[in-house]
Every structure is written in C-alpha cells, then in structure tokens.
Amino acid sequence: MLRLVAVRLLAAVPVLLVVSLVSFGLTLLVPGDMAAELAGPSATAADVARLRESLGLDQPLLGRMLAWYAGLAQGDLGRSVLLNQGVGAAILERLPVTLSLAFLGLGVACAIGIPAGLIAAKNVRRWPDQATMGASLIGLSLPDFWLGLLLIWVLGVKLQWLPTGGFIPLSEDPLGWLRSVAMPAGTLALTQLGPIARMTRSAALEVASSDFIRTARAKGLSEIRVFARHVLAGALVPILTVAGIGFGLSLGGALVIEQVFSLPGVGRLVIGSVLRRDWPVIQGGLLVIAFVFVLVNLLVDLLYLWADPRLRAQS
Amino acid sequence: MNFLRRPAFLVGLVLVGVVAIAAIAAGWIAPFDPVKNNYRYRLGAPNDLYLLGTDRYGRDVLSRILFGAGVSLRIGLAVAVLSGLAGASIGLISGWWRPADAWLMRVMDGMMAFPGLLLAIALAATLGPSEATAIVALTVAYTPRTARVMRAAVLVARALDYVEAARAVGANTARILAKHILPACAAPLAVQQTFVFAVAILAEAVLSFVGVGPPPPQPTLGSIIADGRDTLVEAPWIALAPGTVIAMLVLGLNLLGDTLRDALDPRMRGMLR
C-alpha cells in the first residue's frame, strides 16, 4: 500500500518539473525588451536598467533559471512589479476565493449531474436519457462568462434578487457571502453539469454491461439492489475520475467567472496582471494553479486505491 | 452513412451552416460597416434599421456580430487543424516508438496541468494579442489532449491482427504507418478535432472577452460581449446577442461531433470528453 502511494507521489514529480519549466519559459517568449516595456514609455534609461537588474534580466539564462528554482525551493515566487508585494503572498491571499468558488460550483454540479447521469444510464435511449443528454449538451455549449452575464442581467438587474458582483468574506457575513457567491457558483455549476452528467452516464453504462452485474442479476437480485449495490460500487472509480476532471474544468472556469463577477480571486489577479504585463504574477499564478490541479489529481489517485480493492491487490 | 439522416446531425449541420454562411457573406449582407461610428444613435435599442441595436459608439451590433463570427470560425478551424496535425504527430510518435512515449507523455501531462484557458491567456498576452497569436496560444493549449487521444488510438491500432500481419510479411515502418495505422486512427482524430473546434471557439471568445484576443477595431464575438458588459443595464442586447451566436456554433459542432462519433464507432461512445 505504502509503495503504491509512493509510486503515485513520484509520478507527480515530472509533471511539476514541466509545469515549472513552462512557467519559467513563458517570459522568454516576450518579444522585445521586457524591462523597457514594464517601465513604461516615460521611464529613463537608468530606470529601465534598475528594473532589469531587480528582475534579474541582466543575468544569463542559466543564472535566471537557477535563481527561479532556488526561489521555488524556498517558496519564493518573486515580487510583483506593480502590486509591490510578494507574488506568493498576493496569490495565497486570493486563492481561497478561487478554490471555494471552484469547489462550490463543482459540488453543486456533482450533486445534480451525477444523479442525472445515473438516471440517464438507467433509462438509456428512453426520454429521461434523451432529455438529460440534450440539456447537458446545450449546457456545455454555452460560453460560461456569457451565461454569467445573462444571470446578472436577469437575477441582478431585472429581478434584483442577488448582488451583481463583489465579494463578501465568509468570516464577515455568512449570508452575505452566500449571496455574493451564489450567482458565480451557480454559473459554474450550470456549465459543469453537462460534462459531469455525460461522463457519469457513460461510466455507469460501462459498468452496467460488465460481467459482475450479469452475475448479480443471474443470482436473482432485484433491479434496485443491483443498481444501488453493484452498479454504484463499480461506478465509484469512474465517478471519482469524473470529479477529478470536473475539478480541472471548474478551476479553469472559476478563473474566468471571477472576472465577470468581480470576485477578488487568482483568476482576476492573473488576468489583471496579463493586461498590465506583470510577468512575475502571471508566472506565479500559472505555477500555483497547476500545482493545485496536480495536488487534487494526486488526491483522486489515492482515493482510487481506497475505492477499488482491485488496485490495492496489485501490490 | 445513415447518420447523415439523423436529426441531431441535421440540426448540427444547420446551426453551423447558417452561421458559417452568414459569416462568409458578411461583406455583402452586413447592413452597416462594423467599425463605423454613428454618434447620433448610441446605445440604440433594436429597431427596423439596426436589427440588433447599436453599441456605445453607435456601431451596428448585427454587422459586428456577422464579422465577429467569421473571426471565431477562422480561429476555431485553424486551431482544430493545427492542433490536429501537432497532436497526431506527437501521438503517433508516442504510440509507435516506445522509447519516446514516457518522455512525451510526461510533457503532455505537465501541459495539461494548466487549465487550457489560463495557459492560452498567458501565451496570447506574452506573444502580443493578434489573430495569429490567438491561434498559436490555443493550439498549444489543446494539442496535449489530441496527442493523448491519438496515442490511445495508435496503441489500439498497432495491436490489430492485420498490422501484425503486415509486419510479418516484411512491410517497412513507413508503409505500415501510412497504410494501416493512420487510417485506423483517422476516425477518433476527426471526432476529437470536431470537439476541439467547438472548444476553441469558446476559448477564443474568452480570450477576446478578457482583452487578449484580436485587438480592436476587429470585432470579435467575445469583445462585443465585453463591450456590452459595461452597458448591461442600459443596453442588454449588446452582450446577449453575440453569446447566442457562440452557443449556436458550439452546440452545432458538438452535435456533429457526437453523431460522428456514434456513427464511426459505437464502442467509442463516451470515450471522448
């Protein structure tokens, strides 16, 4: 068991290596002089030179790379040029907003999408299946940021039920927090529902056609029992996979949704930095988001071992 | 080829076809110049002259949408083709030549650890916003998924009996790849790239919405929505109309992809996406 866990942990190492290399390499693609661009058109040559030195751009490539990894090893992601703040601190400050949005959206989407997918699988090619699959196809075809604006227009502007944007921390006012995240999380959930219902359906169909289900039927178990005890148990691993993929989608979606609802999360920070060309923040944002993604997938991998005794038996 | 008569396929074809024809004909059918201001009719509600109203510079929203849809289709198609070529090459090498497999797939895993959109936004901003960089950024972001699908297809194909037989009779690698492996992988690749086409249109809209898509004055569906966002209370039509066009295109492509997948290989049902 311990060996299996160690193997999974080791598998994440090359992924993190690629992630850190891509995040570092991004700035190499900047055309022209990065320091001059950051300093702005009114900066003097001395200003540009000072900025170049503080960013380490006067160092050779290898030196910059070593400095980047030395920083990472100490948890130092560099300093934001425009926020006058450490990148790590700026991101950590905003990460809870992004994560709570992603998990809330995913939670709602799973709570509705997984049962919907199971119902569709149970009634395959009959109307509940066709209705669910049709609705989920439409759901996954809508641009999430546009759906958010549509909700703002209907629920915020027309009906005035919910605030149109802004964020209230949970610690300040729980009800206000819920009202401020209800629409963004709802938007996220609506766009995640489709993929989750579809993936759950195909996973359940796969399980339902396997031998152990035929055996369960053959020994005379009721249809309900077969479904609740055997199909569900067998579908647990695929559903975990669905949740894992869903988290990745949800995280990516949350970054954009924040922008629509003016939530102070990592997505808004990174997209704001993209527009102001604050490279250290962009690099740090990419790195941290990918790190979270890898971490959650690692967790899903470990949950597989718990959910599927066959995987444990392999060792 | 009886999938051609399936209602889902026809609906998809009509949705994509209507938007595509309107976008291609934009130069002739657009009632106004999409970038021409009319300060006497700013934020005008839809009427007989301006069917979808005007934006805050008095530009005709319908004309802007027609030209914007062309940008979406161009970028989506280019990304589908280019990430198809790149992904198929990487997947083919990975699936066929085992020594490269572990290395290539680790790199792909690493790229897939970034949300595709975030990577594309960062890349597009880094390279400087333009139509070409949007294509490059989205291609880089979506190639790993295609490579994975292609690799899986190659692994299945290389174990097929007739491939074994071809090897046994002494066919060289180039011949086996061209004659047997590639044709066997064409179906899953085509299905995957139809979905990439759809996803790329959604992603391009986001790039434009956050301001790293093709720069103004080029109208894009995402940038029209971004404009409309600021005037959502006074002029909701600006933001609402272009989203409907995106949804039509993406829904149409998803329907085409779904029916194509079911028709080409029923066993693949649910494997992709």
XYZ file of C-alpha atoms in Angstrom:
588
model
C 0.000 0.000 0.000
C 2.704 2.438 1.043
C 4.643 1.534 -2.092
C 1.624 2.340 -4.256
C 1.238 5.730 -2.597
C 4.933 6.415 -3.125
C 4.653 5.490 -6.822
C 1.767 7.942 -7.265
C 3.696 10.688 -5.482
C 6.776 10.095 -7.657
C 4.660 10.274 -10.817
C 3.760 13.864 -9.953
C 7.425 14.940 -9.965
C 7.973 15.098 -13.751
C 4.622 16.851 -14.170
C 5.645 19.525 -11.675
C 9.002 19.828 -13.433
C 7.290 20.533 -16.763
C 4.897 22.939 -15.055
C 7.742 24.917 -13.502
C 9.712 24.938 -16.765
C 6.749 26.230 -18.755
C 6.023 28.904 -16.145
C 9.662 29.979 -16.229
C 9.943 29.768 -20.011
C 6.920 31.964 -20.615
C 8.930 35.170 -20.178
C 11.455 34.011 -22.779
C 8.704 34.423 -25.368
C 8.177 38.104 -24.607
C 9.167 39.933 -27.763
C 11.494 42.895 -27.290
C 12.856 44.263 -24.032
C 10.694 43.193 -21.117
C 12.167 45.721 -18.690
C 11.620 48.639 -21.073
C 8.046 47.558 -21.650
C 7.352 47.198 -17.938
C 8.935 50.511 -17.058
C 6.664 52.318 -19.495
C 7.347 54.920 -22.152
C 8.201 57.739 -19.701
C 10.980 55.810 -17.933
C 14.615 56.916 -18.228
C 17.378 54.561 -19.298
C 18.519 54.366 -15.671
C 15.031 53.333 -14.525
C 14.946 50.592 -17.120
C 18.402 49.391 -16.105
C 17.404 49.302 -12.433
C 14.215 47.338 -13.222
C 16.179 44.976 -15.420
C 18.566 44.317 -12.573
C 15.825 43.827 -9.994
C 14.099 41.311 -12.276
C 17.408 39.556 -12.831
C 17.121 40.113 -16.573
C 20.759 41.178 -16.765
C 21.762 37.637 -15.755
C 22.454 34.913 -18.327
C 19.617 32.441 -18.961
C 21.086 29.668 -16.855
C 21.577 32.027 -13.940
C 17.964 33.189 -14.164
C 16.755 29.622 -14.245
C 18.838 28.645 -11.229
C 17.567 31.716 -9.373
C 13.975 30.752 -10.285
C 14.392 27.239 -8.897
C 16.296 28.467 -5.847
C 13.378 30.777 -5.172
C 10.839 27.988 -5.676
C 12.700 25.764 -3.269
C 12.228 28.438 -0.601
C 8.628 29.084 -1.589
C 9.610 32.448 -3.080
C 7.830 33.234 -6.344
C 9.391 36.662 -6.808
C 7.912 40.119 -6.423
C 5.065 41.668 -8.314
C 6.268 44.671 -10.280
C 3.028 46.613 -9.914
C 1.489 45.422 -6.637
C 4.709 45.991 -4.700
C 4.008 42.712 -2.941
C 5.460 39.221 -2.972
C 3.826 37.100 -5.675
C 3.301 34.178 -3.300
C 1.535 36.369 -0.740
C -0.622 38.030 -3.399
C -1.741 34.643 -4.727
C -2.257 32.981 -1.340
C -4.421 35.916 -0.306
C -6.743 35.290 -3.252
C -6.552 31.503 -3.553
C -9.368 30.816 -1.031
C -11.835 32.786 -3.187
C -10.941 30.812 -6.328
C -10.888 27.458 -4.547
C -14.167 27.995 -2.713
C -15.787 29.058 -5.977
C -14.393 26.037 -7.849
C -15.387 23.558 -5.133
C -18.820 25.097 -4.605
C -19.551 25.052 -8.346
C -18.229 21.521 -8.689
C -20.155 20.357 -5.614
C -23.463 21.645 -6.939
C -22.696 20.281 -10.409
C -21.856 16.831 -8.983
C -24.882 16.822 -6.654
C -27.170 17.292 -9.668
C -25.070 15.931 -12.533
C -24.144 12.527 -11.056
C -27.747 11.519 -10.201
C -28.864 12.895 -13.569
C -26.227 10.812 -15.346
C -27.254 7.705 -13.381
C -30.931 8.260 -14.191
C -29.998 8.687 -17.853
C -27.991 5.451 -17.779
C -30.823 3.600 -16.060
C -33.241 4.722 -18.801
C -30.835 4.547 -21.693
C -32.369 5.642 -25.005
C -35.692 6.480 -23.359
C -36.917 10.001 -22.729
C -35.179 10.682 -19.377
C -31.894 9.820 -21.085
C -32.563 11.936 -24.141
C -33.791 14.884 -22.062
C -30.754 14.784 -19.755
C -28.279 14.384 -22.593
C -29.945 17.103 -24.662
C -29.951 19.542 -21.750
C -26.336 18.763 -20.869
C -25.227 19.237 -24.470
C -26.839 22.667 -24.526
C -25.273 23.443 -21.132
C -21.756 22.614 -22.262
C -22.198 24.660 -25.435
C -22.905 27.929 -23.624
C -19.964 30.266 -23.003
C -19.658 30.386 -19.203
C -18.779 34.079 -18.975
C -21.788 34.943 -21.131
C -24.071 32.749 -19.036
C -22.805 34.687 -16.016
C -23.731 37.992 -17.671
C -27.149 36.584 -18.556
C -27.709 35.636 -14.895
C -26.515 39.070 -13.771
C -28.964 40.658 -16.157
C -31.921 38.512 -15.087
C -31.295 37.966 -11.356
C -29.292 41.090 -10.601
C -30.602 43.827 -12.867
C -34.180 42.794 -13.699
C -35.335 40.912 -10.595
C -32.728 42.419 -8.222
C -32.601 39.246 -6.140
C -28.833 38.958 -5.918
C -25.893 41.398 -5.999
C -24.433 41.855 -9.496
C -20.854 41.479 -8.332
C -18.409 41.985 -5.494
C -17.377 39.661 -2.724
C -18.148 39.456 0.999
C -15.783 37.228 3.029
C -17.396 34.285 4.820
C -15.928 35.388 8.158
C -17.613 38.792 7.906
C -21.149 37.876 6.985
C -22.050 34.253 6.108
C -25.363 35.160 4.470
C -23.779 37.989 2.510
C -21.029 35.583 1.431
C -23.567 33.086 0.201
C -25.422 35.794 -1.716
C -22.185 37.065 -3.259
C -21.031 33.627 -4.425
C -24.453 32.158 -5.311
C -24.530 33.505 -8.854
C -20.887 32.814 -9.790
C -21.044 29.314 -8.293
C -24.390 28.751 -9.994
C -22.928 29.796 -13.349
C -20.028 27.435 -12.854
C -22.350 24.620 -11.811
C -24.571 25.127 -14.871
C -21.634 24.799 -17.256
C -20.126 21.824 -15.370
C -23.413 19.908 -15.121
C -23.317 18.793 -18.754
C -19.871 17.174 -18.841
C -20.412 15.573 -15.424
C -23.799 14.088 -16.339
C -22.408 12.789 -19.645
C -19.297 11.245 -18.132
C -21.320 9.664 -15.299
C -23.767 8.190 -17.794
C -21.105 6.564 -19.935
C -19.267 5.269 -16.851
C -22.457 3.738 -15.465
C -23.265 2.167 -18.854
C -19.791 0.674 -18.968
C -20.223 -0.848 -15.511
C -23.781 -2.000 -16.206
C -22.574 -4.129 -19.126
C -19.843 -5.878 -17.110
C -19.873 -9.497 -16.024
C -20.387 -8.988 -12.302
C -23.622 -7.130 -12.972
C -24.876 -10.029 -15.080
C -23.948 -12.357 -12.239
C -25.832 -10.196 -9.732
C -28.901 -10.280 -11.964
C -28.498 -14.012 -12.564
C -28.490 -14.783 -8.870
C -31.872 -13.074 -8.654
C -31.186 -9.710 -7.032
C -33.843 -7.097 -7.559
C -33.122 -4.412 -10.164
C -32.960 -1.729 -7.449
C -30.466 -3.766 -5.437
C -28.311 -4.472 -8.464
C -28.189 -0.783 -9.230
C -27.664 0.520 -5.706
C -25.149 -2.098 -4.531
C -23.278 -3.192 -7.621
C -23.529 -0.612 -10.371
C -22.874 2.244 -7.956
C -19.943 0.495 -6.302
C -18.450 -0.318 -9.669
C -19.058 3.200 -10.908
C -17.326 4.764 -7.895
C -13.900 4.844 -9.557
C -15.175 6.312 -12.843
C -17.216 8.854 -10.862
C -14.071 9.829 -8.953
C -12.403 10.304 -12.326
C -15.329 12.468 -13.372
C -14.954 14.580 -10.247
C -11.208 14.893 -10.883
C -11.681 16.047 -14.466
C -14.560 18.224 -13.282
C -12.274 19.925 -10.805
C -9.835 20.854 -13.555
C -12.654 22.299 -15.660
C -14.138 24.009 -12.634
C -10.822 25.602 -11.683
C -10.338 26.928 -15.210
C -13.927 28.155 -15.282
C -13.636 29.854 -11.888
C -10.694 31.933 -13.140
C -12.869 33.462 -15.864
C -16.086 33.680 -13.816
C -14.237 35.757 -11.195
C -13.599 38.287 -13.895
C -17.310 38.504 -14.739
C -18.491 38.864 -11.144
C -15.574 40.998 -9.918
C -14.514 38.439 -7.310
C -11.044 39.019 -5.813
C -9.587 35.630 -6.789
C -6.461 34.328 -8.511
C -8.100 34.497 -11.953
C -8.816 38.196 -11.626
C -5.285 38.749 -10.319
C -3.654 36.839 -13.182
C -5.865 38.303 -15.915
C -5.330 41.779 -14.478
C -1.585 41.115 -14.483
C -1.771 39.854 -18.051
C -3.243 43.162 -19.147
C -0.631 45.134 -17.129
C 2.151 42.765 -18.214
C 3.188 41.942 -14.637
C 5.146 38.799 -15.555
C 6.148 37.507 -12.110
C 2.465 37.356 -11.103
C 1.484 35.570 -14.331
C 4.260 33.017 -13.817
C 3.367 32.510 -10.178
C -0.339 32.240 -10.966
C 0.246 29.578 -13.617
C 2.507 27.673 -11.258
C 0.183 27.753 -8.250
C -2.961 26.875 -10.228
C -1.204 23.939 -11.907
C 0.187 22.862 -8.530
C -3.316 22.820 -7.035
C -4.517 20.814 -10.038
C -1.729 18.243 -9.621
C -2.416 18.035 -5.890
C -6.139 17.374 -6.398
C -5.400 14.743 -9.031
C -2.972 13.097 -6.652
C -5.746 13.017 -4.080
C -8.099 11.449 -6.641
C -5.412 8.859 -7.416
C -5.117 7.971 -3.755
C -8.906 7.792 -3.438
C -8.873 5.227 -6.270
C -6.856 2.956 -4.035
C -9.476 3.342 -1.345
C -12.433 2.882 -3.693
C -11.152 -0.037 -5.740
C -9.826 -3.080 -3.881
C -8.556 -4.490 -7.194
C -5.962 -1.711 -7.390
C -4.801 -2.409 -3.843
C -4.411 -6.076 -4.614
C -1.900 -5.346 -7.363
C 0.922 -4.665 -4.921
C -23.728 6.629 -43.934
C -27.206 6.696 -42.437
C -26.003 9.016 -39.693
C -26.374 11.753 -42.295
C -30.120 11.443 -41.835
C -30.091 11.566 -38.043
C -31.946 14.609 -36.691
C -29.077 15.538 -34.346
C -26.657 15.600 -37.272
C -29.011 17.720 -39.385
C -29.632 20.182 -36.554
C -25.875 20.491 -36.018
C -25.269 20.976 -39.720
C -27.953 23.672 -39.955
C -26.678 25.535 -36.870
C -23.067 25.614 -38.065
C -24.078 26.113 -41.705
C -26.303 29.134 -41.073
C -23.650 30.918 -39.003
C -20.847 29.967 -41.394
C -22.701 31.180 -44.497
C -23.718 34.411 -42.757
C -20.107 34.957 -41.625
C -18.625 34.261 -45.070
C -21.174 36.544 -46.707
C -20.716 39.234 -44.026
C -19.087 41.610 -46.523
C -22.221 41.601 -48.652
C -25.075 41.073 -46.219
C -23.956 43.207 -43.256
C -26.240 46.254 -43.244
C -23.511 48.594 -41.930
C -19.749 48.989 -41.696
C -18.951 47.132 -38.438
C -16.435 49.746 -37.277
C -18.230 52.909 -38.400
C -19.438 55.147 -35.559
C -22.791 56.909 -35.532
C -22.752 59.239 -32.564
C -26.333 60.302 -33.144
C -27.570 56.793 -32.367
C -25.557 55.474 -29.451
C -26.793 52.521 -27.360
C -29.828 52.478 -29.615
C -32.417 49.766 -28.982
C -33.075 47.265 -31.789
C -35.312 48.763 -34.483
C -36.096 48.307 -38.198
C -32.797 49.844 -39.292
C -30.493 48.440 -36.608
C -31.952 44.954 -36.141
C -29.863 44.209 -33.041
C -29.386 47.796 -31.854
C -26.169 49.799 -31.613
C -23.293 49.926 -29.122
C -21.916 52.911 -27.228
C -20.189 54.266 -30.323
C -23.330 53.852 -32.377
C -21.898 50.875 -34.281
C -24.395 48.352 -35.638
C -24.329 45.262 -33.386
C -25.630 42.888 -36.088
C -22.871 43.849 -38.527
C -20.265 43.472 -35.801
C -21.603 40.023 -34.918
C -21.507 38.917 -38.575
C -17.850 39.898 -38.892
C -17.041 38.595 -35.398
C -18.489 35.181 -36.236
C -16.017 34.979 -39.119
C -13.108 35.522 -36.711
C -14.449 32.797 -34.389
C -14.794 30.332 -37.257
C -11.368 31.137 -38.710
C -9.598 30.782 -35.379
C -11.593 27.687 -34.386
C -10.878 25.941 -37.681
C -7.198 26.875 -37.650
C -6.805 25.577 -34.092
C -8.649 22.354 -34.934
C -6.398 21.721 -37.958
C -3.093 22.784 -36.379
C -3.616 21.023 -33.044
C -4.787 18.025 -35.085
C -1.514 17.963 -37.017
C 0.648 18.564 -33.951
C -1.325 16.225 -31.699
C -1.425 13.476 -34.319
C 2.342 13.687 -34.818
C 3.094 13.583 -31.104
C 0.543 10.839 -30.510
C 1.899 8.793 -33.405
C 5.497 9.013 -32.192
C 4.413 8.286 -28.638
C 2.224 5.336 -29.509
C 4.578 3.792 -32.060
C 8.069 4.445 -30.804
C 8.058 3.312 -27.199
C 11.332 4.938 -26.035
C 9.814 8.386 -26.652
C 6.482 7.558 -25.068
C 7.224 8.170 -21.402
C 9.013 11.455 -22.115
C 6.424 12.873 -24.474
C 3.506 11.923 -22.274
C 5.099 13.437 -19.155
C 5.458 16.695 -21.079
C 1.833 16.465 -22.210
C 0.714 15.729 -18.618
C 2.607 18.781 -17.460
C 0.949 20.980 -20.073
C -2.455 19.566 -19.160
C -1.916 20.504 -15.517
C -2.609 24.104 -16.555
C -6.222 24.914 -17.236
C -6.177 25.202 -21.050
C -7.712 28.651 -20.953
C -5.237 30.064 -18.443
C -2.298 28.808 -20.493
C -3.821 30.268 -23.654
C -4.478 33.635 -21.986
C -0.907 33.803 -20.664
C 0.569 32.783 -24.033
C -1.603 35.133 -26.081
C -0.690 38.023 -23.808
C 3.001 37.131 -23.908
C 3.180 36.901 -27.681
C 1.164 40.109 -28.099
C -2.574 39.938 -28.873
C -3.468 39.229 -32.510
C -5.439 36.691 -34.508
C -2.285 34.690 -35.234
C -1.143 34.559 -31.596
C -4.643 33.535 -30.500
C -4.348 30.596 -32.916
C -0.868 29.681 -31.647
C -1.862 30.009 -27.982
C -4.989 27.894 -28.335
C -3.146 25.303 -30.435
C -0.510 24.912 -27.723
C -3.219 24.678 -25.062
C -5.295 21.996 -26.806
C -2.619 19.872 -28.543
C -1.896 17.675 -25.468
C -5.478 16.358 -25.356
C -5.380 15.462 -29.047
C -1.997 13.806 -28.603
C -3.455 11.634 -25.816
C -6.403 10.573 -27.976
C -4.118 9.838 -30.917
C -1.701 7.844 -28.763
C -4.559 5.716 -27.434
C -5.778 5.109 -30.989
C -2.276 4.152 -32.185
C -1.865 1.719 -29.285
C -5.135 0.039 -30.272
C -4.242 0.015 -33.975
C -0.749 -1.419 -33.617
C -2.154 -4.483 -31.860
C -4.603 -5.225 -34.680
C -4.122 -8.510 -36.493
C -3.657 -7.008 -39.934
C -0.902 -4.728 -38.632
C 0.831 -7.755 -37.152
C 0.369 -9.489 -40.485
C 1.795 -6.545 -42.406
C 4.836 -6.621 -40.179
C 5.159 -10.361 -40.576
C 5.277 -10.116 -44.353
C 8.040 -7.537 -44.020
C 6.337 -4.216 -44.745
C 8.552 -1.344 -43.639
C 7.561 1.060 -40.873
C 6.675 3.953 -43.172
C 4.315 1.732 -45.143
C 2.646 0.305 -42.036
C 2.142 3.766 -40.559
C 0.772 5.295 -43.740
C -1.317 2.364 -44.942
C -2.588 0.837 -41.724
C -2.056 2.904 -38.593
C -3.071 6.351 -39.821
C -6.327 5.224 -41.486
C -7.283 3.341 -38.325
C -6.698 6.489 -36.243
C -8.481 8.886 -38.579
C -11.924 8.383 -37.054
C -11.118 9.140 -33.404
C -8.914 12.018 -34.532
C -11.678 13.562 -36.645
C -14.147 13.285 -33.769
C -11.707 14.776 -31.266
C -10.882 17.697 -33.562
C -14.569 18.468 -34.071
C -14.777 18.930 -30.307
C -11.540 20.953 -30.314
C -13.123 23.197 -32.962
C -16.037 23.811 -30.574
C -13.830 24.327 -27.516
C -11.521 26.663 -29.442
C -14.454 28.888 -30.382
C -15.474 29.092 -26.718
C -11.878 29.746 -25.675
C -11.304 32.415 -28.322
C -14.398 34.198 -27.027
C -12.854 34.198 -23.541
C -9.517 35.495 -24.873
C -11.344 38.347 -26.578
C -13.568 38.931 -23.550
C -10.609 39.441 -21.213
C -8.795 41.563 -23.791
C -6.044 39.355 -25.246
C -7.804 38.350 -28.464
C -7.507 40.047 -31.855
C -7.203 43.780 -30.996
C -9.733 46.480 -31.946
C -11.087 47.672 -34.309
C -11.532 43.995 -35.314
C -14.934 42.961 -33.931
C -14.959 39.528 -32.256
C -17.861 37.850 -30.503
C -16.011 37.921 -27.167
C -15.057 41.585 -27.441
C -18.635 42.593 -28.339
C -19.775 40.827 -25.148
C -17.047 42.641 -23.193
C -18.313 45.961 -24.611
C -21.887 45.037 -23.740
C -20.921 44.077 -20.204
C -20.271 47.705 -19.290
C -23.691 48.749 -20.584
C -25.653 45.694 -19.439
C -28.246 47.815 -17.643
C -28.930 50.343 -20.419
C -28.314 48.163 -23.471
C -28.511 44.420 -22.664
C -28.823 43.462 -26.363
C -25.138 44.176 -26.997
C -23.958 41.426 -24.650
C -26.808 38.975 -25.155
C -26.874 38.625 -28.960
C -23.254 37.532 -29.651
C -23.424 34.844 -26.936
C -26.355 33.282 -28.759
C -24.253 33.037 -31.924
C -21.369 31.403 -29.996
C -23.838 28.955 -28.450
C -25.279 28.113 -31.896
C -21.840 27.385 -33.333
C -20.624 25.359 -30.366
C -23.856 23.406 -29.969
C -23.849 22.665 -33.704
C -20.252 21.418 -33.630
C -20.911 19.321 -30.518
C -23.925 17.723 -32.217
C -21.827 16.983 -35.309
C -19.043 15.534 -33.149
C -21.470 13.381 -31.175
C -23.186 11.903 -34.218
C -19.874 11.436 -35.998
C -18.521 9.533 -33.000
C -21.563 7.287 -32.705
C -21.546 6.619 -36.442
C -17.833 5.914 -36.804
C -17.539 3.612 -33.847
C -20.330 2.795 -31.426
C -17.766 1.373 -28.989
C -16.164 4.792 -28.684
C -19.354 6.173 -27.215
C -18.429 8.226 -24.170
C -14.702 7.718 -24.565
C -14.001 11.282 -25.553
C -14.838 14.341 -23.482
